[in-house]
GROMACS .gro file of C-alpha atoms in nm:
model
  503
    1MET     CA    1  10.181   6.066  -7.509
    2SER     CA    2  10.024   5.738  -7.406
    3HIS     CA    3  10.217   5.413  -7.419
    4HIS     CA    4   9.993   5.293  -7.700
    5HIS     CA    5  10.061   5.589  -7.929
    6HIS     CA    6  10.429   5.574  -7.854
    7GLU     CA    7  10.435   5.216  -7.985
    8GLU     CA    8  10.248   5.318  -8.302
    9PHE     CA    9  10.495   5.599  -8.354
   10ARG     CA   10  10.790   5.356  -8.343
   11LEU     CA   11  10.631   5.122  -8.596
   12ASN     CA   12  10.568   5.413  -8.832
   13SER     CA   13  10.897   5.595  -8.780
   14PRO     CA   14  11.113   5.738  -9.067
   15GLU     CA   15  11.361   5.450  -9.012
   16PHE     CA   16  11.085   5.206  -9.104
   17ASP     CA   17  10.990   5.408  -9.411
   18LYS     CA   18  11.350   5.395  -9.525
   19LEU     CA   19  11.364   5.018  -9.469
   20ASN     CA   20  11.039   4.975  -9.659
   21ARG     CA   21  11.162   5.182  -9.956
   22LYS     CA   22  11.480   4.972  -9.972
   23LEU     CA   23  11.274   4.659  -9.985
   24ASP     CA   24  11.020   4.779 -10.238
   25ARG     CA   25  11.234   4.685 -10.537
   26ARG     CA   26  11.309   4.339 -10.407
   27GLN     CA   27  10.945   4.283 -10.312
   28PHE     CA   28  10.830   4.397 -10.654
   29LEU     CA   29  11.065   4.151 -10.822
   30THR     CA   30  10.982   3.850 -10.605
   31LYS     CA   31  10.611   3.912 -10.608
   32THR     CA   32  10.571   3.999 -10.973
   33SER     CA   33  10.803   3.733 -11.109
   34LEU     CA   34  10.597   3.465 -10.934
   35GLY     CA   35  10.272   3.644 -10.996
   36LEU     CA   36  10.338   3.689 -11.368
   37GLY     CA   37  10.461   3.332 -11.397
   38ALA     CA   38  10.142   3.204 -11.243
   39LEU     CA   39   9.932   3.423 -11.470
   40ALA     CA   40  10.120   3.298 -11.775
   41VAL     CA   41  10.072   2.936 -11.673
   42GLY     CA   42   9.706   3.009 -11.601
   43SER     CA   43   9.650   3.153 -11.947
   44LEU     CA   44   9.832   2.864 -12.115
   45PHE     CA   45   9.624   2.592 -11.954
   46GLY     CA   46   9.305   2.780 -11.889
   47ALA     CA   47   9.293   2.874 -11.523
   48GLU     CA   48   8.995   2.653 -11.443
   49LYS     CA   49   9.173   2.336 -11.558
   50LEU     CA   50   9.484   2.407 -11.360
   51PHE     CA   51   9.338   2.539 -11.038
   52GLY     CA   52   8.984   2.404 -11.035
   53THR     CA   53   8.875   2.767 -10.990
   54THR     CA   54   8.995   3.094 -11.135
   55PRO     CA   55   9.309   3.166 -10.935
   56LYS     CA   56   9.352   3.483 -10.744
   57ILE     CA   57   9.722   3.551 -10.773
   58SER     CA   58   9.825   3.590 -10.417
   59GLU     CA   59  10.036   3.860 -10.257
   60ASN     CA   60  10.262   3.604 -10.103
   61PRO     CA   61  10.497   3.422 -10.342
   62SER     CA   62  10.489   3.109 -10.126
   63ASN     CA   63  10.117   3.077 -10.195
   64PHE     CA   64  10.169   2.968 -10.554
   65GLU     CA   65  10.161   2.603 -10.450
   66GLU     CA   66   9.865   2.666 -10.225
   67GLU     CA   67   9.667   2.774 -10.531
   68ILE     CA   68   9.732   2.432 -10.682
   69LEU     CA   69   9.619   2.274 -10.354
   70LYS     CA   70   9.275   2.418 -10.416
   71ALA     CA   71   9.221   2.129 -10.660
   72LEU     CA   72   9.206   1.895 -10.357
   73PRO     CA   73   9.049   1.656 -10.288
   74HIS     CA   74   9.141   1.486 -10.617
   75ILE     CA   75   8.889   1.206 -10.567
   76ALA     CA   76   8.587   1.171 -10.342
   77PRO     CA   77   8.738   1.096  -9.999
   78LYS     CA   78   8.614   0.790  -9.810
   79ALA     CA   79   8.794   0.890  -9.489
   80LYS     CA   80   8.766   1.227  -9.316
   81ARG     CA   81   9.018   1.138  -9.050
   82VAL     CA   82   9.281   0.880  -8.959
   83VAL     CA   83   9.390   0.720  -8.635
   84TYR     CA   84   9.720   0.537  -8.680
   85LEU     CA   85   9.812   0.297  -8.398
   86PHE     CA   86  10.187   0.259  -8.442
   87MET     CA   87  10.330  -0.047  -8.268
   88SER     CA   88  10.688   0.066  -8.240
   89GLY     CA   89  10.962  -0.196  -8.234
   90GLY     CA   90  10.820  -0.446  -8.483
   91PRO     CA   91  10.549  -0.684  -8.355
   92SER     CA   92  10.595  -1.049  -8.447
   93GLN     CA   93  10.346  -1.168  -8.708
   94PHE     CA   94  10.393  -1.527  -8.581
   95GLU     CA   95  10.239  -1.453  -8.241
   96THR     CA   96   9.961  -1.226  -8.366
   97PHE     CA   97   9.801  -1.266  -8.712
   98ASP     CA   98  10.010  -1.485  -8.945
   99TYR     CA   99   9.926  -1.844  -8.849
  100LYS     CA  100  10.192  -2.096  -8.955
  101PRO     CA  101  10.087  -2.446  -8.837
  102LYS     CA  102  10.341  -2.628  -9.057
  103LEU     CA  103  10.625  -2.485  -8.849
  104VAL     CA  104  10.537  -2.715  -8.561
  105ASP     CA  105  10.696  -3.011  -8.744
  106LEU     CA  106  11.005  -2.807  -8.832
  107ALA     CA  107  11.076  -2.670  -8.485
  108GLY     CA  108  11.451  -2.648  -8.419
  109GLU     CA  109  11.549  -2.720  -8.780
  110ASN     CA  110  11.774  -2.476  -8.960
  111LEU     CA  111  11.615  -2.221  -9.194
  112PRO     CA  112  11.661  -2.367  -9.546
  113ASP     CA  113  11.886  -2.165  -9.782
  114SER     CA  114  11.617  -2.199 -10.047
  115VAL     CA  115  11.389  -1.989  -9.824
  116ARG     CA  116  11.646  -1.741  -9.702
  117LYS     CA  117  11.775  -1.675 -10.056
  118GLY     CA  118  12.085  -1.503  -9.922
  119GLN     CA  119  11.889  -1.228  -9.750
  120ARG     CA  120  12.105  -1.005  -9.531
  121LEU     CA  121  12.071  -1.055  -9.155
  122THR     CA  122  12.107  -0.790  -8.889
  123GLY     CA  123  12.427  -0.767  -8.688
  124MET     CA  124  12.237  -0.927  -8.401
  125SER     CA  125  12.199  -1.272  -8.553
  126ALA     CA  126  12.463  -1.268  -8.828
  127ASN     CA  127  12.712  -1.445  -8.598
  128GLN     CA  128  12.482  -1.730  -8.495
  129SER     CA  129  12.614  -2.069  -8.605
  130ALA     CA  130  12.258  -2.190  -8.665
  131LEU     CA  131  11.921  -2.031  -8.745
  132PRO     CA  132  11.676  -2.272  -8.577
  133MET     CA  133  11.312  -2.221  -8.678
  134VAL     CA  134  11.054  -2.174  -8.405
  135PRO     CA  135  10.673  -2.192  -8.419
  136SER     CA  136  10.468  -1.970  -8.188
  137ILE     CA  137  10.403  -2.126  -7.849
  138TYR     CA  138  10.067  -1.946  -7.850
  139LYS     CA  139   9.757  -2.108  -7.993
  140PHE     CA  140   9.552  -1.969  -8.279
  141ASN     CA  141   9.175  -1.994  -8.317
  142GLN     CA  142   8.932  -1.903  -8.593
  143HIS     CA  143   8.708  -1.600  -8.547
  144GLY     CA  144   8.436  -1.404  -8.718
  145LYS     CA  145   8.228  -1.485  -9.024
  146SER     CA  146   8.543  -1.539  -9.227
  147GLY     CA  147   8.700  -1.780  -8.978
  148THR     CA  148   9.018  -1.568  -8.958
  149TRP     CA  149   9.297  -1.722  -8.751
  150ILE     CA  150   9.403  -1.497  -8.463
  151SER     CA  151   9.639  -1.562  -8.174
  152GLU     CA  152   9.504  -1.628  -7.826
  153LEU     CA  153   9.706  -1.321  -7.716
  154MET     CA  154   9.448  -1.098  -7.886
  155PRO     CA  155   9.106  -1.211  -7.761
  156HIS     CA  156   8.954  -0.861  -7.789
  157THR     CA  157   9.087  -0.789  -8.138
  158ALA     CA  158   8.949  -1.133  -8.234
  159LYS     CA  159   8.600  -1.005  -8.146
  160VAL     CA  160   8.621  -0.721  -8.400
  161VAL     CA  161   8.786  -0.925  -8.676
  162ASP     CA  162   8.481  -0.879  -8.901
  163GLU     CA  163   8.565  -0.507  -8.910
  164LEU     CA  164   8.931  -0.558  -9.003
  165CYS     CA  165   9.112  -0.576  -9.332
  166ILE     CA  166   9.425  -0.772  -9.236
  167ILE     CA  167   9.718  -0.729  -9.474
  168LYS     CA  168   9.976  -1.007  -9.429
  169SER     CA  169  10.208  -0.906  -9.710
  170ILE     CA  170  10.348  -0.568  -9.607
  171HIS     CA  171  10.719  -0.537  -9.687
  172SER     CA  172  10.988  -0.277  -9.637
  173GLU     CA  173  11.352  -0.227  -9.735
  174ALA     CA  174  11.476  -0.113  -9.396
  175ILE     CA  175  11.607  -0.373  -9.151
  176ASN     CA  176  11.688  -0.147  -8.852
  177HIS     CA  177  11.445   0.050  -8.638
  178ASP     CA  178  11.528   0.409  -8.707
  179PRO     CA  179  11.543   0.388  -9.088
  180ALA     CA  180  11.237   0.159  -9.089
  181ILE     CA  181  11.012   0.377  -8.876
  182THR     CA  182  11.134   0.690  -9.059
  183PHE     CA  183  11.050   0.517  -9.390
  184PHE     CA  184  10.694   0.442  -9.274
  185GLN     CA  185  10.639   0.793  -9.145
  186THR     CA  186  10.806   0.996  -9.419
  187GLY     CA  187  10.859   0.771  -9.723
  188ASN     CA  188  11.236   0.790  -9.688
  189GLN     CA  189  11.484   0.605  -9.466
  190LEU     CA  190  11.686   0.921  -9.405
  191PRO     CA  191  11.539   1.182  -9.170
  192GLY     CA  192  11.429   1.526  -9.290
  193ARG     CA  193  11.122   1.461  -9.505
  194PRO     CA  194  10.767   1.556  -9.395
  195SER     CA  195  10.569   1.290  -9.211
  196ILE     CA  196  10.239   1.144  -9.338
  197GLY     CA  197  10.032   1.354  -9.096
  198SER     CA  198  10.210   1.669  -9.214
  199TRP     CA  199  10.143   1.588  -9.579
  200ILE     CA  200   9.774   1.533  -9.494
  201SER     CA  201   9.761   1.859  -9.299
  202TYR     CA  202   9.932   2.047  -9.585
  203GLY     CA  203   9.712   1.895  -9.854
  204LEU     CA  204   9.375   1.895  -9.682
  205GLY     CA  205   9.390   2.162  -9.413
  206SER     CA  206   9.192   2.148  -9.091
  207ASP     CA  207   8.831   2.076  -8.996
  208ASN     CA  208   8.879   2.213  -8.645
  209GLN     CA  209   9.016   2.563  -8.596
  210ASN     CA  210   9.086   2.519  -8.222
  211LEU     CA  211   9.309   2.212  -8.232
  212PRO     CA  212   9.609   2.113  -8.447
  213THR     CA  213   9.534   1.906  -8.758
  214PHE     CA  214   9.792   1.642  -8.660
  215ILE     CA  215   9.820   1.522  -8.299
  216VAL     CA  216  10.057   1.261  -8.152
  217LEU     CA  217  10.015   1.057  -7.832
  218VAL     CA  218  10.292   0.835  -7.690
  219SER     CA  219  10.202   0.569  -7.431
  220LYS     CA  220  10.374   0.599  -7.098
  221ASN     CA  221  10.330   0.223  -7.041
  222GLY     CA  222  10.520   0.109  -7.351
  223SER     CA  223  10.865  -0.016  -7.256
  224LYS     CA  224  11.122   0.221  -7.402
  225ASP     CA  225  11.342  -0.031  -7.585
  226GLN     CA  226  11.362   0.183  -7.901
  227PRO     CA  227  11.365   0.561  -7.879
  228LEU     CA  228  11.110   0.778  -8.064
  229TYR     CA  229  11.217   1.112  -8.206
  230ALA     CA  230  10.993   1.415  -8.254
  231ARG     CA  231  11.116   1.430  -8.615
  232LEU     CA  232  10.899   1.124  -8.686
  233TRP     CA  233  10.602   1.360  -8.673
  234GLY     CA  234  10.799   1.657  -8.807
  235ASN     CA  235  10.701   1.878  -9.099
  236GLY     CA  236  11.035   1.840  -9.284
  237PHE     CA  237  11.044   2.115  -9.548
  238LEU     CA  238  10.669   2.191  -9.531
  239PRO     CA  239  10.563   2.505  -9.339
  240SER     CA  240  10.600   2.442  -8.966
  241LYS     CA  241  10.229   2.473  -8.888
  242HIS     CA  242  10.189   2.124  -9.039
  243GLN     CA  243  10.408   1.944  -8.784
  244GLY     CA  244  10.249   1.698  -8.541
  245VAL     CA  245  10.183   1.833  -8.194
  246GLN     CA  246  10.251   1.591  -7.910
  247PHE     CA  247   9.990   1.580  -7.633
  248ARG     CA  248  10.131   1.442  -7.308
  249SER     CA  249   9.965   1.321  -6.990
  250GLY     CA  250  10.002   1.531  -6.677
  251LYS     CA  251   9.944   1.896  -6.600
  252ASP     CA  252  10.108   2.029  -6.918
  253PRO     CA  253   9.960   1.828  -7.206
  254VAL     CA  254  10.115   2.065  -7.461
  255LEU     CA  255  10.447   2.216  -7.360
  256PHE     CA  256  10.470   2.597  -7.329
  257LEU     CA  257  10.095   2.638  -7.378
  258ASN     CA  258   9.995   2.745  -7.028
  259ASN     CA  259  10.048   3.097  -6.902
  260PRO     CA  260  10.347   3.140  -6.670
  261GLU     CA  261  10.272   3.126  -6.295
  262GLY     CA  262  10.141   3.447  -6.146
  263TYR     CA  263  10.025   3.578  -6.484
  264ASP     CA  264   9.654   3.643  -6.521
  265GLY     CA  265   9.649   3.687  -6.898
  266THR     CA  266   9.458   4.019  -6.915
  267ASP     CA  267   9.712   4.190  -7.139
  268ARG     CA  268   9.774   3.873  -7.340
  269LYS     CA  269   9.557   3.994  -7.627
  270GLU     CA  270   9.735   4.331  -7.641
  271MET     CA  271  10.074   4.158  -7.637
  272LEU     CA  272   9.966   3.929  -7.923
  273GLU     CA  273   9.849   4.229  -8.126
  274TYR     CA  274  10.189   4.400  -8.094
  275LEU     CA  275  10.365   4.072  -8.171
  276SER     CA  276  10.147   4.036  -8.478
  277LYS     CA  277  10.242   4.386  -8.595
  278LEU     CA  278  10.611   4.313  -8.557
  279ASN     CA  279  10.568   3.986  -8.743
  280GLN     CA  280  10.383   4.162  -9.025
  281ILE     CA  281  10.665   4.416  -9.060
  282GLN     CA  282  10.916   4.132  -9.080
  283ASN     CA  283  10.692   3.957  -9.331
  284GLN     CA  284  10.667   4.265  -9.554
  285ALA     CA  285  11.041   4.304  -9.533
  286TYR     CA  286  11.142   3.948  -9.617
  287GLY     CA  287  10.831   3.778  -9.756
  288ASP     CA  288  10.916   3.472  -9.545
  289PRO     CA  289  10.623   3.225  -9.526
  290GLU     CA  290  10.751   3.102  -9.188
  291VAL     CA  291  10.648   3.438  -9.040
  292ASP     CA  292  10.288   3.363  -9.141
  293ALA     CA  293  10.327   3.020  -8.986
  294ARG     CA  294  10.456   3.176  -8.664
  295ILE     CA  295  10.161   3.418  -8.645
  296ALA     CA  296   9.920   3.129  -8.708
  297GLN     CA  297  10.085   2.924  -8.433
  298TYR     CA  298  10.061   3.202  -8.174
  299GLU     CA  299   9.694   3.237  -8.257
  300MET     CA  300   9.636   2.860  -8.244
  301ALA     CA  301   9.818   2.839  -7.908
  302TYR     CA  302   9.586   3.108  -7.773
  303ARG     CA  303   9.277   2.908  -7.880
  304MET     CA  304   9.431   2.585  -7.751
  305GLN     CA  305   9.451   2.729  -7.400
  306THR     CA  306   9.077   2.668  -7.388
  307SER     CA  307   9.034   2.371  -7.623
  308VAL     CA  308   9.313   2.147  -7.485
  309PRO     CA  309   9.205   2.124  -7.118
  310GLU     CA  310   8.852   2.050  -7.237
  311VAL     CA  311   8.951   1.766  -7.472
  312MET     CA  312   9.206   1.619  -7.226
  313ASN     CA  313   8.946   1.593  -6.953
  314THR     CA  314   8.779   1.250  -6.957
  315ASP     CA  315   8.599   1.287  -6.621
  316ASP     CA  316   8.262   1.312  -6.791
  317GLU     CA  317   8.304   0.979  -6.974
  318PRO     CA  318   8.055   0.722  -6.837
  319ASP     CA  319   8.191   0.421  -6.646
  320GLU     CA  320   8.095   0.186  -6.926
  321VAL     CA  321   8.345   0.361  -7.156
  322PHE     CA  322   8.631   0.295  -6.913
  323GLU     CA  323   8.509  -0.064  -6.877
  324LEU     CA  324   8.508  -0.103  -7.256
  325TYR     CA  325   8.868   0.023  -7.291
  326GLY     CA  326   8.995  -0.171  -6.990
  327PRO     CA  327   9.135  -0.105  -6.643
  328ASP     CA  328   9.432   0.105  -6.765
  329SER     CA  329   9.203   0.354  -6.932
  330ARG     CA  330   9.148   0.554  -6.612
  331ASP     CA  331   9.524   0.607  -6.581
  332SER     CA  332   9.612   0.912  -6.792
  333GLY     CA  333   9.893   0.855  -7.043
  334THR     CA  334   9.854   0.479  -7.082
  335TYR     CA  335   9.780   0.330  -7.422
  336ALA     CA  336   9.419   0.266  -7.319
  337ALA     CA  337   9.368   0.623  -7.190
  338ASN     CA  338   9.523   0.754  -7.514
  339CYS     CA  339   9.275   0.546  -7.716
  340ILE     CA  340   8.985   0.725  -7.540
  341LEU     CA  341   9.159   1.056  -7.599
  342ALA     CA  342   9.207   0.965  -7.967
  343ARG     CA  343   8.834   0.900  -7.997
  344LYS     CA  344   8.758   1.241  -7.845
  345LEU     CA  345   9.000   1.412  -8.087
  346LEU     CA  346   8.846   1.230  -8.384
  347GLU     CA  347   8.498   1.336  -8.266
  348LYS     CA  348   8.627   1.693  -8.278
  349ASP     CA  349   8.739   1.636  -8.639
  350VAL     CA  350   9.112   1.632  -8.580
  351LYS     CA  351   9.232   1.496  -8.913
  352PHE     CA  352   9.530   1.280  -8.819
  353VAL     CA  353   9.581   1.124  -8.475
  354GLN     CA  354   9.880   0.899  -8.421
  355LEU     CA  355   9.939   0.681  -8.116
  356TYR     CA  356  10.281   0.529  -8.056
  357HIS     CA  357  10.322   0.228  -7.830
  358GLN     CA  358  10.679   0.114  -7.775
  359GLY     CA  359  10.811  -0.222  -7.657
  360TRP     CA  360  10.756  -0.465  -7.946
  361ASP     CA  361  11.127  -0.528  -8.009
  362ASN     CA  362  11.145  -0.881  -7.868
  363HIS     CA  363  11.494  -1.007  -7.957
  364GLY     CA  364  11.500  -1.232  -7.653
  365GLY     CA  365  11.230  -1.351  -7.413
  366LEU     CA  366  10.970  -1.300  -7.684
  367PRO     CA  367  10.686  -1.512  -7.541
  368LYS     CA  368  10.678  -1.313  -7.218
  369GLY     CA  369  10.746  -0.978  -7.388
  370ILE     CA  370  10.477  -1.005  -7.651
  371ALA     CA  371  10.218  -1.133  -7.403
  372HIS     CA  372  10.283  -0.820  -7.198
  373GLN     CA  373  10.251  -0.594  -7.505
  374CYS     CA  374   9.923  -0.754  -7.612
  375LYS     CA  375   9.783  -0.727  -7.261
  376ASN     CA  376   9.858  -0.352  -7.265
  377THR     CA  377   9.705  -0.286  -7.607
  378ASP     CA  378   9.458  -0.555  -7.720
  379GLN     CA  379   9.147  -0.450  -7.528
  380ALA     CA  380   9.176  -0.077  -7.592
  381THR     CA  381   9.251  -0.126  -7.964
  382ALA     CA  382   8.935  -0.334  -8.009
  383ALA     CA  383   8.739  -0.091  -7.791
  384LEU     CA  384   8.841   0.199  -8.014
  385VAL     CA  385   8.707   0.019  -8.323
  386MET     CA  386   8.381  -0.069  -8.144
  387ASP     CA  387   8.342   0.277  -7.994
  388LEU     CA  388   8.394   0.452  -8.328
  389LYS     CA  389   8.147   0.213  -8.490
  390ARG     CA  390   7.867   0.266  -8.240
  391ARG     CA  391   7.909   0.644  -8.265
  392GLY     CA  392   7.881   0.631  -8.644
  393LEU     CA  393   8.239   0.750  -8.685
  394LEU     CA  394   8.397   0.433  -8.825
  395GLU     CA  395   8.238   0.484  -9.165
  396ASP     CA  396   8.446   0.795  -9.228
  397THR     CA  397   8.746   0.725  -9.003
  398LEU     CA  398   9.037   0.506  -9.110
  399VAL     CA  399   9.199   0.302  -8.830
  400ILE     CA  400   9.548   0.160  -8.892
  401TRP     CA  401   9.747  -0.085  -8.676
  402GLY     CA  402  10.107  -0.190  -8.737
  403GLY     CA  403  10.479  -0.156  -8.673
  404GLU     CA  404  10.788  -0.087  -8.883
  405PHE     CA  405  10.874  -0.448  -8.977
  406GLY     CA  406  10.807  -0.808  -8.870
  407ARG     CA  407  11.017  -1.079  -8.702
  408THR     CA  408  11.216  -1.379  -8.822
  409VAL     CA  409  11.100  -1.740  -8.832
  410TYR     CA  410  11.431  -1.840  -8.670
  411SER     CA  411  11.516  -1.781  -8.308
  412GLN     CA  412  11.764  -1.516  -8.216
  413GLY     CA  413  11.965  -1.641  -7.922
  414LYS     CA  414  11.900  -1.964  -7.734
  415LEU     CA  415  11.591  -2.164  -7.825
  416THR     CA  416  11.428  -2.355  -7.538
  417ALA     CA  417  11.093  -2.527  -7.501
  418ASP     CA  418  10.919  -2.213  -7.377
  419ASP     CA  419  11.158  -1.930  -7.461
  420TYR     CA  420  11.301  -1.779  -7.777
  421GLY     CA  421  11.366  -1.449  -7.950
  422ARG     CA  422  11.309  -1.323  -8.302
  423ASP     CA  423  11.518  -1.079  -8.506
  424HIS     CA  424  11.397  -0.802  -8.741
  425HIS     CA  425  11.233  -0.915  -9.064
  426PRO     CA  426  11.137  -0.655  -9.327
  427ARG     CA  427  11.045  -0.899  -9.609
  428CYS     CA  428  10.692  -0.968  -9.485
  429PHE     CA  429  10.478  -0.866  -9.189
  430THR     CA  430  10.118  -0.794  -9.097
  431MET     CA  431   9.923  -0.472  -9.054
  432TRP     CA  432   9.552  -0.407  -9.048
  433MET     CA  433   9.319  -0.129  -9.150
  434ALA     CA  434   8.954  -0.079  -9.057
  435GLY     CA  435   8.677   0.166  -9.128
  436ALA     CA  436   8.639   0.418  -9.405
  437GLY     CA  437   8.678   0.276  -9.754
  438VAL     CA  438   8.839  -0.062  -9.680
  439LYS     CA  439   8.671  -0.401  -9.713
  440PRO     CA  440   8.584  -0.536  -9.368
  441GLY     CA  441   8.642  -0.894  -9.258
  442ILE     CA  442   8.904  -0.987  -9.516
  443SER     CA  443   9.266  -1.095  -9.522
  444TYR     CA  444   9.487  -0.980  -9.808
  445GLY     CA  445   9.825  -1.111  -9.922
  446GLU     CA  446   9.994  -1.436  -9.828
  447THR     CA  447  10.334  -1.542  -9.701
  448ASP     CA  448  10.507  -1.880  -9.738
  449ASP     CA  449  10.496  -2.150  -9.469
  450PHE     CA  450  10.783  -1.974  -9.290
  451SER     CA  451  10.637  -1.622  -9.309
  452TYR     CA  452  10.972  -1.538  -9.466
  453ASN     CA  453  10.875  -1.447  -9.823
  454ILE     CA  454  10.555  -1.319  -9.981
  455VAL     CA  455  10.382  -1.561 -10.218
  456LYS     CA  456  10.078  -1.349 -10.311
  457ASP     CA  457   9.981  -0.980 -10.339
  458PRO     CA  458  10.278  -0.795 -10.190
  459VAL     CA  459  10.209  -0.450 -10.041
  460HIS     CA  460  10.512  -0.222 -10.017
  461VAL     CA  461  10.533   0.063  -9.764
  462HIS     CA  462  10.479   0.312 -10.050
  463ASP     CA  463  10.169   0.117 -10.163
  464PHE     CA  464  10.032   0.143  -9.810
  465GLN     CA  465  10.102   0.519  -9.808
  466ALA     CA  466   9.944   0.566 -10.153
  467THR     CA  467   9.634   0.377 -10.035
  468LEU     CA  468   9.604   0.582  -9.717
  469MET     CA  469   9.627   0.905  -9.922
  470HIS     CA  470   9.372   0.770 -10.174
  471LEU     CA  471   9.122   0.701  -9.895
  472MET     CA  472   9.165   1.063  -9.781
  473GLY     CA  473   9.086   1.185 -10.133
  474VAL     CA  474   9.445   1.255 -10.237
  475ASP     CA  475   9.621   1.126 -10.548
  476HIS     CA  476   9.965   1.058 -10.401
  477GLU     CA  477  10.133   1.142 -10.732
  478ARG     CA  478   9.977   1.487 -10.746
  479LEU     CA  479  10.038   1.613 -10.393
  480THR     CA  480  10.389   1.751 -10.432
  481TYR     CA  481  10.599   2.024 -10.277
  482LYS     CA  482  10.888   2.197 -10.446
  483TYR     CA  483  11.199   2.214 -10.232
  484GLN     CA  484  11.559   2.289 -10.334
  485GLY     CA  485  11.470   2.276 -10.700
  486ARG     CA  486  11.283   1.947 -10.720
  487ARG     CA  487  10.931   1.836 -10.641
  488PHE     CA  488  10.889   1.591 -10.357
  489ARG     CA  489  10.602   1.368 -10.252
  490LEU     CA  490  10.538   1.124  -9.967
  491THR     CA  491  10.576   0.817 -10.191
  492ASP     CA  492  10.887   0.948 -10.372
  493VAL     CA  493  10.857   0.794 -10.723
  494HIS     CA  494  10.681   0.477 -10.610
  495GLY     CA  495  10.354   0.348 -10.474
  496ASN     CA  496  10.037   0.193 -10.614
  497VAL     CA  497   9.695   0.211 -10.454
  498VAL     CA  498   9.594  -0.138 -10.336
  499LYS     CA  499   9.260  -0.142 -10.518
  500ASP     CA  500   9.161  -0.494 -10.408
  501ILE     CA  501   9.111  -0.391 -10.047
  502LEU     CA  502   8.894  -0.088 -10.124
  503SER     CA  503   8.525  -0.126 -10.049
   0.00000   0.00000   0.00000
């Protein structure tokens, strides 16, 4: 008896028959209870209204929600894909986009109580006897048709200001890094919920079968002041195929993807087929949707063995591309190199690409620290916008830039003529969006003379998330997932689309 038949024989043995018979009753109950429920609901509402199409009641009970997903997109999407440039640590709005000339006359004076309004401080500056206000030591100039004020630290971004929609009135509840970044990524300060990219992947699926829908790149040249956790791009309670996949620089861009040394891969297909059979048996036995996810991931990994080396290879990019993105862009793993890689992934219709650049947490030595950060990111950020535009991709790609909160008007630590620090400030900070569906060349929202409180058009984190989803064709209130007896969504029970910035 050949090896092959022997394997078949084991899979079809009497033991398996017995196991299958045992499970029949349970399978019948789980499948029919959900199936009948769905049919009943369908007949109550008229299947077309509920599902957009006549539903086929699926074999797999977990697919009930997927039938509802077929109604997506809810609205005509403006954006097909997103690249989110996350400036981790909290960039100061004072040294970048929020120009506050009146502070010059108030330098060194204590923050007035009437401005602070009793707001809690972090443990880092709560013990300071004084909160001396400090203007930026960097100059601002006007740029673009709109005459937008931008810091001298961002000369390249200044050149693309007519493409940007700068939002100066973002605000958050979280005052410390981990809750704040988790809040931006998942809509909750506590870990465990699905990240934005996972929600997008779950709701909209993939436009490229050979690469993950959600890909994450972390700069190697960002200083590691605040750690990043893989759960920030995790799938939470959504099926695991929707988690973000981190691509790294170096010989193993995706961990555990390459074949082991000394293995030529000829029997790989056969091995996958047997693995698939075992998975199917387990699936029939337990009806666990994660088994499907596991099968899908093995298959994706197999395709990625070819697609990943190809997309990671930038050797065929012309010199002028590296010149556009700056000197770092030839050095794999830097922010600039990751921006080129992001453009390649977007060209291949990867739906959600997220770059993280750490090092913006300037509690002390801010002038030097932020100059360094801008030098590492400014040119490549602007290049990405220009590159997408000239390739005709900007019109259906949404580009986002921002961190998890802003910085305080008062100095943390000792204030000298050319040195100061700034503490965390969640009450107002600046982000920008560009591309698909947003008005170019505008500023939205205003802060007071101290960039401490918002005086016009506040945009909460949930409003930002709702707007991002809207641009992708998703009504944030309707994309839900039932978990532990309640329905969850990215924006929890909050969030309004910021209509005024939509083009």
